[in-house]
PDB file of C-alpha atoms in Angstrom:
ATOM      1  CA  UNK A  16     -60.885  74.998  16.482  1.00 44.00           C
ATOM      2  CA  UNK A  17     -58.367  72.113  15.983  1.00 48.00           C
ATOM      3  CA  UNK A  18     -59.067  68.777  17.520  1.00 48.00           C
ATOM      4  CA  UNK A  19     -56.059  66.420  17.943  1.00 49.00           C
ATOM      5  CA  UNK A  20     -56.722  62.731  17.996  1.00 49.00           C
ATOM      6  CA  UNK A  21     -54.403  60.901  20.312  1.00 47.00           C
ATOM      7  CA  UNK A  22     -53.994  57.151  19.752  1.00 49.00           C
ATOM      8  CA  UNK A  23     -53.214  55.220  22.855  1.00 50.00           C
ATOM      9  CA  UNK A  24     -50.828  52.322  22.302  1.00 48.00           C
ATOM     10  CA  UNK A  25     -52.014  49.091  23.781  1.00 49.00           C
ATOM     11  CA  UNK A  26     -48.484  47.755  24.287  1.00 48.00           C
ATOM     12  CA  UNK A  27     -46.270  49.239  26.995  1.00 48.00           C
ATOM     13  CA  UNK A  28     -42.773  50.504  26.012  1.00 48.00           C
ATOM     14  CA  UNK A  29     -40.232  47.783  26.126  1.00 49.00           C
ATOM     15  CA  UNK A  30     -37.342  49.899  27.453  1.00 50.00           C
ATOM     16  CA  UNK A  31     -38.434  52.875  29.556  1.00 53.00           C
ATOM     17  CA  UNK A  32     -34.892  53.826  30.509  1.00 53.00           C
ATOM     18  CA  UNK A  33     -33.848  54.151  26.878  1.00 52.00           C
ATOM     19  CA  UNK A  34     -36.837  56.344  26.087  1.00 54.00           C
ATOM     20  CA  UNK A  35     -36.226  58.593  29.085  1.00 52.00           C
ATOM     21  CA  UNK A  36     -32.588  59.056  28.112  1.00 51.00           C
ATOM     22  CA  UNK A  37     -33.641  59.893  24.562  1.00 50.00           C
ATOM     23  CA  UNK A  38     -36.113  62.496  25.835  1.00 51.00           C
ATOM     24  CA  UNK A  39     -33.469  64.024  28.058  1.00 49.00           C
ATOM     25  CA  UNK A  40     -31.088  64.371  25.122  1.00 54.00           C
ATOM     26  CA  UNK A  41     -33.676  65.923  22.834  1.00 51.00           C
ATOM     27  CA  UNK A  42     -34.918  68.312  25.540  1.00 50.00           C
ATOM     28  CA  UNK A  43     -31.657  70.294  25.666  1.00 51.00           C
ATOM     29  CA  UNK A  44     -31.300  70.695  21.903  1.00 52.00           C
ATOM     30  CA  UNK A  45     -32.711  73.375  19.666  1.00 52.00           C
ATOM     31  CA  UNK A  46     -35.178  72.517  16.884  1.00 50.00           C
ATOM     32  CA  UNK A  47     -32.505  72.990  14.200  1.00 52.00           C
ATOM     33  CA  UNK A  48     -30.075  70.670  16.000  1.00 53.00           C
ATOM     34  CA  UNK A  49     -32.850  68.143  16.487  1.00 52.00           C
ATOM     35  CA  UNK A  50     -33.645  68.185  12.764  1.00 46.00           C
ATOM     36  CA  UNK A  51     -29.961  67.706  11.888  1.00 53.00           C
ATOM     37  CA  UNK A  52     -29.741  64.859  14.339  1.00 52.00           C
ATOM     38  CA  UNK A  53     -32.755  63.164  12.806  1.00 51.00           C
ATOM     39  CA  UNK A  54     -31.221  63.463   9.351  1.00 51.00           C
ATOM     40  CA  UNK A  55     -27.949  61.888  10.593  1.00 52.00           C
ATOM     41  CA  UNK A  56     -29.849  58.991  12.154  1.00 49.00           C
ATOM     42  CA  UNK A  57     -31.813  58.459   8.967  1.00 45.00           C
ATOM     43  CA  UNK A  58     -28.622  58.494   6.918  1.00 48.00           C
ATOM     44  CA  UNK A  59     -27.039  55.937   9.243  1.00 49.00           C
ATOM     45  CA  UNK A  60     -30.041  53.634   9.245  1.00 46.00           C
ATOM     46  CA  UNK A  61     -30.800  53.689   5.507  1.00 49.00           C
ATOM     47  CA  UNK A  62     -27.577  53.995   3.491  1.00 51.00           C
ATOM     48  CA  UNK A  63     -27.920  54.940  -0.175  1.00 51.00           C
ATOM     49  CA  UNK A  64     -27.836  52.068  -2.647  1.00 50.00           C
ATOM     50  CA  UNK A  65     -25.313  53.697  -5.009  1.00 51.00           C
ATOM     51  CA  UNK A  66     -22.771  54.788  -2.408  1.00 49.00           C
ATOM     52  CA  UNK A  67     -19.021  54.776  -3.091  1.00 51.00           C
ATOM     53  CA  UNK A  68     -18.346  53.043   0.238  1.00 52.00           C
ATOM     54  CA  UNK A  69     -19.883  49.737  -0.853  1.00 53.00           C
ATOM     55  CA  UNK A  70     -18.057  49.828  -4.178  1.00 52.00           C
ATOM     56  CA  UNK A  71     -14.733  50.239  -2.376  1.00 53.00           C
ATOM     57  CA  UNK A  72     -15.610  47.337  -0.088  1.00 53.00           C
ATOM     58  CA  UNK A  73     -16.374  45.148  -3.095  1.00 52.00           C
ATOM     59  CA  UNK A  74     -13.014  46.050  -4.594  1.00 51.00           C
ATOM     60  CA  UNK A  75     -11.300  45.027  -1.375  1.00 49.00           C
ATOM     61  CA  UNK A  76     -13.220  41.764  -0.987  1.00 51.00           C
ATOM     62  CA  UNK A  77     -12.811  40.571  -4.594  1.00 51.00           C
ATOM     63  CA  UNK A  78      -9.261  40.436  -5.883  1.00 52.00           C
ATOM     64  CA  UNK A  79      -8.823  40.371  -9.634  1.00 53.00           C
ATOM     65  CA  UNK A  80      -5.527  38.476  -9.401  1.00 56.00           C
ATOM     66  CA  UNK A  81      -5.747  35.786  -6.664  1.00 54.00           C
ATOM     67  CA  UNK A  82      -2.215  34.492  -7.353  1.00 53.00           C
ATOM     68  CA  UNK A  83      -0.636  37.790  -6.359  1.00 52.00           C
ATOM     69  CA  UNK A  84      -1.093  37.009  -2.661  1.00 51.00           C
ATOM     70  CA  UNK A  85       0.596  33.644  -3.098  1.00 49.00           C
ATOM     71  CA  UNK A  86       3.507  35.149  -5.015  1.00 54.00           C
ATOM     72  CA  UNK A  87       4.130  37.768  -2.365  1.00 56.00           C
ATOM     73  CA  UNK A  88       4.163  35.247   0.502  1.00 61.00           C
ATOM     74  CA  UNK A  89       7.575  33.640   0.908  1.00 75.00           C
ATOM     75  CA  UNK A  90       7.143  29.842   1.234  1.00 77.00           C
ATOM     76  CA  UNK A  91      10.263  28.001   2.455  1.00 81.00           C
ATOM     77  CA  UNK A  92      11.499  25.164   0.250  1.00 83.00           C
ATOM     78  CA  UNK A  93      13.235  22.194   1.847  1.00 82.00           C
ATOM     79  CA  UNK A  94      15.320  19.548   0.129  1.00 83.00           C
ATOM     80  CA  UNK A  95      14.324  15.891   0.234  1.00 81.00           C
ATOM     81  CA  UNK A  96      15.810  13.790   3.021  1.00 71.00           C
ATOM     82  CA  UNK A  97      18.423  11.249   1.985  1.00 72.00           C
ATOM     83  CA  UNK A  98      17.762   7.547   2.383  1.00 63.00           C
ATOM     84  CA  UNK A  99      20.308   7.326   5.204  1.00 59.00           C
ATOM     85  CA  UNK A 100      18.217   9.685   7.378  1.00 58.00           C
ATOM     86  CA  UNK A 101      15.167   7.446   7.087  1.00 55.00           C
ATOM     87  CA  UNK A 102      17.207   4.362   7.948  1.00 52.00           C
ATOM     88  CA  UNK A 103      18.687   5.967  11.046  1.00 49.00           C
ATOM     89  CA  UNK A 104      15.239   6.330  12.609  1.00 47.00           C
ATOM     90  CA  UNK A 105      14.315   2.659  12.053  1.00 55.00           C
ATOM     91  CA  UNK A 106      15.327  -0.046  14.492  1.00 73.00           C
ATOM     92  CA  UNK A 107      17.134  -3.160  13.368  1.00 80.00           C
ATOM     93  CA  UNK A 108      14.730  -5.983  12.501  1.00 86.00           C
ATOM     94  CA  UNK A 109      15.456  -9.683  12.819  1.00 89.00           C
ATOM     95  CA  UNK A 110      13.972 -12.618  10.921  1.00 90.00           C
ATOM     96  CA  UNK A 111      14.382 -16.325  11.713  1.00 92.00           C
ATOM     97  CA  UNK A 112      13.855 -18.913   8.949  1.00 91.00           C
ATOM     98  CA  UNK A 113      13.376 -22.531  10.009  1.00 91.00           C
ATOM     99  CA  UNK A 114      15.270 -25.158   8.011  1.00 91.00           C
ATOM    100  CA  UNK A 115      13.884 -28.706   7.559  1.00 89.00           C
ATOM    101  CA  UNK A 116      16.132 -31.413   9.026  1.00 89.00           C
ATOM    102  CA  UNK A 117      16.774 -33.087   5.661  1.00 88.00           C
ATOM    103  CA  UNK A 118      17.962 -29.757   4.189  1.00 88.00           C
ATOM    104  CA  UNK A 119      20.561 -28.891   6.824  1.00 90.00           C
ATOM    105  CA  UNK A 120      23.358 -30.804   5.080  1.00 90.00           C
ATOM    106  CA  UNK A 121      22.891 -29.170   1.639  1.00 89.00           C
ATOM    107  CA  UNK A 122      22.729 -25.707   3.239  1.00 89.00           C
ATOM    108  CA  UNK A 123      25.955 -26.355   5.168  1.00 89.00           C
ATOM    109  CA  UNK A 124      27.696 -27.352   1.938  1.00 90.00           C
ATOM    110  CA  UNK A 125      26.457 -24.286   0.020  1.00 88.00           C
ATOM    111  CA  UNK A 126      26.676 -21.847   2.940  1.00 89.00           C
ATOM    112  CA  UNK A 127      29.119 -19.595   1.084  1.00 90.00           C
ATOM    113  CA  UNK A 128      26.680 -19.261  -1.817  1.00 88.00           C
ATOM    114  CA  UNK A 129      23.898 -18.354   0.614  1.00 88.00           C
ATOM    115  CA  UNK A 130      25.383 -15.711   2.887  1.00 87.00           C
ATOM    116  CA  UNK A 131      27.480 -13.968   0.211  1.00 89.00           C
ATOM    117  CA  UNK A 132      24.494 -12.566  -1.786  1.00 89.00           C
ATOM    118  CA  UNK A 133      22.694 -11.612   1.424  1.00 89.00           C
ATOM    119  CA  UNK A 134      25.616  -9.573   2.707  1.00 90.00           C
ATOM    120  CA  UNK A 135      26.856  -8.132  -0.593  1.00 88.00           C
ATOM    121  CA  UNK A 136      23.612  -7.435  -2.483  1.00 87.00           C
ATOM    122  CA  UNK A 137      21.203  -6.671   0.391  1.00 87.00           C
ATOM    123  CA  UNK A 138      23.632  -5.609   3.126  1.00 86.00           C
ATOM    124  CA  UNK A 139      22.160  -7.924   5.776  1.00 89.00           C
ATOM    125  CA  UNK A 140      23.809  -9.690   8.697  1.00 91.00           C
ATOM    126  CA  UNK A 141      23.423 -13.488   8.567  1.00 91.00           C
ATOM    127  CA  UNK A 142      24.257 -16.371  10.867  1.00 92.00           C
ATOM    128  CA  UNK A 143      23.288 -20.028  11.113  1.00 91.00           C
ATOM    129  CA  UNK A 144      21.903 -21.327  14.404  1.00 90.00           C
ATOM    130  CA  UNK A 145      22.706 -25.050  14.322  1.00 90.00           C
ATOM    131  CA  UNK A 146      21.017 -25.849  17.630  1.00 90.00           C
ATOM    132  CA  UNK A 147      17.680 -24.372  16.585  1.00 91.00           C
ATOM    133  CA  UNK A 148      18.146 -25.458  12.950  1.00 91.00           C
ATOM    134  CA  UNK A 149      17.403 -22.048  11.525  1.00 92.00           C
ATOM    135  CA  UNK A 150      19.059 -19.141   9.736  1.00 92.00           C
ATOM    136  CA  UNK A 151      18.869 -15.728  11.394  1.00 93.00           C
ATOM    137  CA  UNK A 152      19.125 -12.511   9.390  1.00 92.00           C
ATOM    138  CA  UNK A 153      18.821  -8.891  10.477  1.00 90.00           C
ATOM    139  CA  UNK A 154      19.198  -5.409   9.037  1.00 89.00           C
ATOM    140  CA  UNK A 155      22.279  -3.258   9.508  1.00 86.00           C
ATOM    141  CA  UNK A 156      23.574   0.190   8.602  1.00 86.00           C
ATOM    142  CA  UNK A 157      24.602  -1.108   5.183  1.00 84.00           C
ATOM    143  CA  UNK A 158      21.021  -2.144   4.326  1.00 86.00           C
ATOM    144  CA  UNK A 159      19.839  -0.018   1.403  1.00 80.00           C
ATOM    145  CA  UNK A 160      16.281  -1.150   0.659  1.00 82.00           C
ATOM    146  CA  UNK A 161      13.321  -1.292   3.048  1.00 82.00           C
ATOM    147  CA  UNK A 162      12.183  -4.680   1.726  1.00 84.00           C
ATOM    148  CA  UNK A 163      15.651  -6.229   1.889  1.00 87.00           C
ATOM    149  CA  UNK A 164      14.767  -8.307   4.964  1.00 89.00           C
ATOM    150  CA  UNK A 165      11.750  -9.874   3.259  1.00 89.00           C
ATOM    151  CA  UNK A 166      13.762 -10.608   0.124  1.00 89.00           C
ATOM    152  CA  UNK A 167      16.464 -12.281   2.180  1.00 90.00           C
ATOM    153  CA  UNK A 168      13.929 -14.395   4.055  1.00 91.00           C
ATOM    154  CA  UNK A 169      12.329 -15.516   0.780  1.00 91.00           C
ATOM    155  CA  UNK A 170      15.737 -16.381  -0.649  1.00 91.00           C
ATOM    156  CA  UNK A 171      16.720 -18.565   2.321  1.00 91.00           C
ATOM    157  CA  UNK A 172      13.277 -20.203   2.398  1.00 91.00           C
ATOM    158  CA  UNK A 173      13.426 -20.979  -1.340  1.00 91.00           C
ATOM    159  CA  UNK A 174      16.883 -22.482  -0.971  1.00 90.00           C
ATOM    160  CA  UNK A 175      15.678 -24.578   1.952  1.00 90.00           C
ATOM    161  CA  UNK A 176      12.747 -25.861  -0.125  1.00 89.00           C
ATOM    162  CA  UNK A 177      15.090 -27.037  -2.860  1.00 87.00           C
ATOM    163  CA  UNK A 178      15.242 -24.231  -5.451  1.00 90.00           C
ATOM    164  CA  UNK A 179      18.826 -24.144  -6.729  1.00 84.00           C
ATOM    165  CA  UNK A 180      18.270 -20.892  -8.674  1.00 85.00           C
ATOM    166  CA  UNK A 181      16.748 -19.024  -5.717  1.00 87.00           C
ATOM    167  CA  UNK A 182      19.214 -16.162  -6.326  1.00 88.00           C
ATOM    168  CA  UNK A 183      16.683 -14.832  -8.858  1.00 88.00           C
ATOM    169  CA  UNK A 184      14.517 -13.678  -5.928  1.00 88.00           C
ATOM    170  CA  UNK A 185      17.210 -11.139  -4.996  1.00 87.00           C
ATOM    171  CA  UNK A 186      17.723  -9.789  -8.508  1.00 85.00           C
ATOM    172  CA  UNK A 187      14.083  -9.544  -9.606  1.00 84.00           C
ATOM    173  CA  UNK A 188      11.208  -7.822  -7.816  1.00 82.00           C
ATOM    174  CA  UNK A 189       8.163  -9.682  -9.162  1.00 86.00           C
ATOM    175  CA  UNK A 190       9.018 -13.230  -8.056  1.00 88.00           C
ATOM    176  CA  UNK A 191       7.110 -15.020  -5.311  1.00 89.00           C
ATOM    177  CA  UNK A 192       6.778 -18.428  -3.651  1.00 90.00           C
ATOM    178  CA  UNK A 193       3.613 -20.505  -3.490  1.00 91.00           C
ATOM    179  CA  UNK A 194       3.182 -23.832  -1.705  1.00 91.00           C
ATOM    180  CA  UNK A 195       0.258 -26.221  -1.406  1.00 92.00           C
ATOM    181  CA  UNK A 196      -0.425 -29.921  -0.854  1.00 92.00           C
ATOM    182  CA  UNK A 197      -2.275 -32.479  -2.927  1.00 91.00           C
ATOM    183  CA  UNK A 198      -4.838 -32.995  -0.178  1.00 90.00           C
ATOM    184  CA  UNK A 199      -5.742 -29.290  -0.443  1.00 90.00           C
ATOM    185  CA  UNK A 200      -7.088 -30.061  -3.921  1.00 90.00           C
ATOM    186  CA  UNK A 201      -8.489 -33.545  -3.414  1.00 89.00           C
ATOM    187  CA  UNK A 202      -8.242 -36.085  -0.630  1.00 89.00           C
ATOM    188  CA  UNK A 203      -6.412 -39.126  -2.043  1.00 87.00           C
ATOM    189  CA  UNK A 204      -4.975 -42.195  -0.308  1.00 90.00           C
ATOM    190  CA  UNK A 205      -2.825 -45.154  -1.259  1.00 88.00           C
ATOM    191  CA  UNK A 206      -2.384 -45.889  -4.946  1.00 90.00           C
ATOM    192  CA  UNK A 207      -4.595 -42.965  -5.979  1.00 91.00           C
ATOM    193  CA  UNK A 208      -2.162 -40.556  -4.284  1.00 91.00           C
ATOM    194  CA  UNK A 209       0.836 -42.247  -5.905  1.00 91.00           C
ATOM    195  CA  UNK A 210      -0.761 -42.033  -9.364  1.00 90.00           C
ATOM    196  CA  UNK A 211      -1.500 -38.316  -8.852  1.00 90.00           C
ATOM    197  CA  UNK A 212       2.152 -37.670  -7.975  1.00 90.00           C
ATOM    198  CA  UNK A 213       3.200 -39.697 -11.012  1.00 89.00           C
ATOM    199  CA  UNK A 214       0.927 -37.661 -13.321  1.00 89.00           C
ATOM    200  CA  UNK A 215       2.477 -34.416 -12.015  1.00 90.00           C
ATOM    201  CA  UNK A 216       6.063 -35.602 -12.441  1.00 89.00           C
ATOM    202  CA  UNK A 217       5.616 -37.589 -15.646  1.00 86.00           C
ATOM    203  CA  UNK A 218       8.043 -40.070 -17.120  1.00 86.00           C
ATOM    204  CA  UNK A 219      11.542 -38.965 -16.071  1.00 86.00           C
ATOM    205  CA  UNK A 220      10.105 -35.590 -15.051  1.00 86.00           C
ATOM    206  CA  UNK A 221       8.822 -34.754 -18.533  1.00 89.00           C
ATOM    207  CA  UNK A 222       5.461 -33.324 -17.427  1.00 90.00           C
ATOM    208  CA  UNK A 223       6.997 -31.160 -14.700  1.00 91.00           C
ATOM    209  CA  UNK A 224       9.586 -29.731 -17.104  1.00 92.00           C
ATOM    210  CA  UNK A 225       6.869 -29.009 -19.668  1.00 90.00           C
ATOM    211  CA  UNK A 226       4.815 -27.071 -17.123  1.00 92.00           C
ATOM    212  CA  UNK A 227       7.907 -25.140 -16.033  1.00 91.00           C
ATOM    213  CA  UNK A 228       8.888 -24.158 -19.578  1.00 89.00           C
ATOM    214  CA  UNK A 229       5.348 -23.238 -20.636  1.00 88.00           C
ATOM    215  CA  UNK A 230       4.545 -21.150 -17.543  1.00 88.00           C
ATOM    216  CA  UNK A 231       8.095 -19.818 -16.977  1.00 90.00           C
ATOM    217  CA  UNK A 232       8.203 -21.026 -13.402  1.00 91.00           C
ATOM    218  CA  UNK A 233      10.217 -23.427 -11.237  1.00 93.00           C
ATOM    219  CA  UNK A 234       8.488 -26.346  -9.511  1.00 93.00           C
ATOM    220  CA  UNK A 235       9.705 -28.522  -6.642  1.00 92.00           C
ATOM    221  CA  UNK A 236       7.742 -31.713  -6.029  1.00 91.00           C
ATOM    222  CA  UNK A 237       8.487 -32.890  -2.469  1.00 87.00           C
ATOM    223  CA  UNK A 238       6.311 -35.920  -1.790  1.00 85.00           C
ATOM    224  CA  UNK A 239       2.761 -34.559  -1.404  1.00 88.00           C
ATOM    225  CA  UNK A 240       3.874 -30.900  -1.196  1.00 91.00           C
ATOM    226  CA  UNK A 241       4.303 -28.749  -4.288  1.00 93.00           C
ATOM    227  CA  UNK A 242       6.317 -25.516  -4.312  1.00 94.00           C
ATOM    228  CA  UNK A 243       6.213 -23.033  -7.205  1.00 94.00           C
ATOM    229  CA  UNK A 244       8.450 -20.000  -7.747  1.00 93.00           C
ATOM    230  CA  UNK A 245       7.634 -17.326 -10.333  1.00 91.00           C
ATOM    231  CA  UNK A 246       5.556 -14.234 -11.012  1.00 90.00           C
ATOM    232  CA  UNK A 247       1.952 -13.991  -9.867  1.00 91.00           C
ATOM    233  CA  UNK A 248       0.357 -14.759 -13.248  1.00 89.00           C
ATOM    234  CA  UNK A 249       2.811 -17.543 -14.082  1.00 91.00           C
ATOM    235  CA  UNK A 250       2.240 -19.209 -10.714  1.00 93.00           C
ATOM    236  CA  UNK A 251      -1.492 -19.240 -11.427  1.00 92.00           C
ATOM    237  CA  UNK A 252      -0.945 -20.907 -14.820  1.00 91.00           C
ATOM    238  CA  UNK A 253       1.301 -23.615 -13.344  1.00 92.00           C
ATOM    239  CA  UNK A 254      -1.028 -24.192 -10.390  1.00 92.00           C
ATOM    240  CA  UNK A 255      -4.050 -24.629 -12.671  1.00 92.00           C
ATOM    241  CA  UNK A 256      -2.174 -27.220 -14.751  1.00 92.00           C
ATOM    242  CA  UNK A 257      -1.089 -29.155 -11.654  1.00 93.00           C
ATOM    243  CA  UNK A 258      -4.618 -29.059 -10.193  1.00 93.00           C
ATOM    244  CA  UNK A 259      -5.988 -30.493 -13.458  1.00 92.00           C
ATOM    245  CA  UNK A 260      -3.504 -33.360 -13.243  1.00 91.00           C
ATOM    246  CA  UNK A 261      -4.423 -34.058  -9.615  1.00 91.00           C
ATOM    247  CA  UNK A 262      -8.124 -34.185 -10.481  1.00 90.00           C
ATOM    248  CA  UNK A 263      -7.430 -36.835 -13.124  1.00 87.00           C
ATOM    249  CA  UNK A 264      -7.053 -34.968 -16.428  1.00 87.00           C
ATOM    250  CA  UNK A 265      -4.824 -36.775 -18.954  1.00 86.00           C
ATOM    251  CA  UNK A 266      -1.415 -35.176 -19.618  1.00 86.00           C
ATOM    252  CA  UNK A 267      -2.260 -34.664 -23.328  1.00 87.00           C
ATOM    253  CA  UNK A 268      -5.173 -32.389 -22.469  1.00 88.00           C
ATOM    254  CA  UNK A 269      -2.984 -30.400 -20.062  1.00 88.00           C
ATOM    255  CA  UNK A 270      -0.290 -30.025 -22.741  1.00 89.00           C
ATOM    256  CA  UNK A 271      -2.852 -28.611 -25.174  1.00 89.00           C
ATOM    257  CA  UNK A 272      -3.956 -26.034 -22.618  1.00 88.00           C
ATOM    258  CA  UNK A 273      -0.350 -25.061 -21.899  1.00 87.00           C
ATOM    259  CA  UNK A 274       0.326 -24.574 -25.616  1.00 87.00           C
ATOM    260  CA  UNK A 275      -2.599 -22.172 -25.863  1.00 88.00           C
ATOM    261  CA  UNK A 276      -1.468 -20.257 -22.796  1.00 85.00           C
ATOM    262  CA  UNK A 277       2.162 -20.027 -23.957  1.00 82.00           C
ATOM    263  CA  UNK A 278       1.102 -18.726 -27.393  1.00 84.00           C
ATOM    264  CA  UNK A 279      -0.994 -16.022 -25.729  1.00 83.00           C
ATOM    265  CA  UNK A 280       1.930 -15.062 -23.498  1.00 79.00           C
ATOM    266  CA  UNK A 281       4.190 -14.702 -26.554  1.00 78.00           C
ATOM    267  CA  UNK A 282       1.624 -12.492 -28.285  1.00 78.00           C
ATOM    268  CA  UNK A 283       1.369 -10.240 -25.210  1.00 76.00           C
ATOM    269  CA  UNK A 284       5.151 -10.011 -25.039  1.00 68.00           C
ATOM    270  CA  UNK A 285       5.263  -8.799 -28.648  1.00 63.00           C
TER     271      UNK A 285
END
């Protein structure tokens, strides 16, 4: 006599419809078909570890030569746009440079020397507005460089400040203008201010010329305002020397410092 132990599951089936459909399918099949079906399900659920299908997939996923895909794809190559195309999209810009009243007469006398480099070298359009006491410049189709307008403005401003060799701003790229007043360094009044200006200029301009030659800059001393034209490092050297003179350092001490700086500049140039 065989006794079958039946274990009752405490949890109810989650999907009764799926189980009923499965029973209906298995009811109409023979035992041999049911066994074959179970084997197919087992083979689908648990694939063999050393199957050829996974090896082929790995071969497809990992390419031994990754550059082959790039070589096969045809990438279009375009030529660089000319400078004229970039200029055509930009609008004309205008700059207005104010001229001090005491510099209007010298600019009128040397007007030919001012507008000729601006039009020939930079390709700008220039005109003088006498009523407003300013010089107006703007770009045109003949303008070649993007920074031509800024160069032209610096040139006119330098000429208005009193630099006779301001044409160097158009021919060299690393020249700048720097301006400051004596009161920015130290507040002086009366005779103290006059003595500070005298120390900067020197006897017959000797001190100013020495600073210019040692630092390779150009200096314009206009009352209490000081304007320097040169490269960034040279402007710093000249400004430090002038600040020392304003604070009361004797010219001999400033000369000694300039000699040291000039010798270092010569060594760097070599």
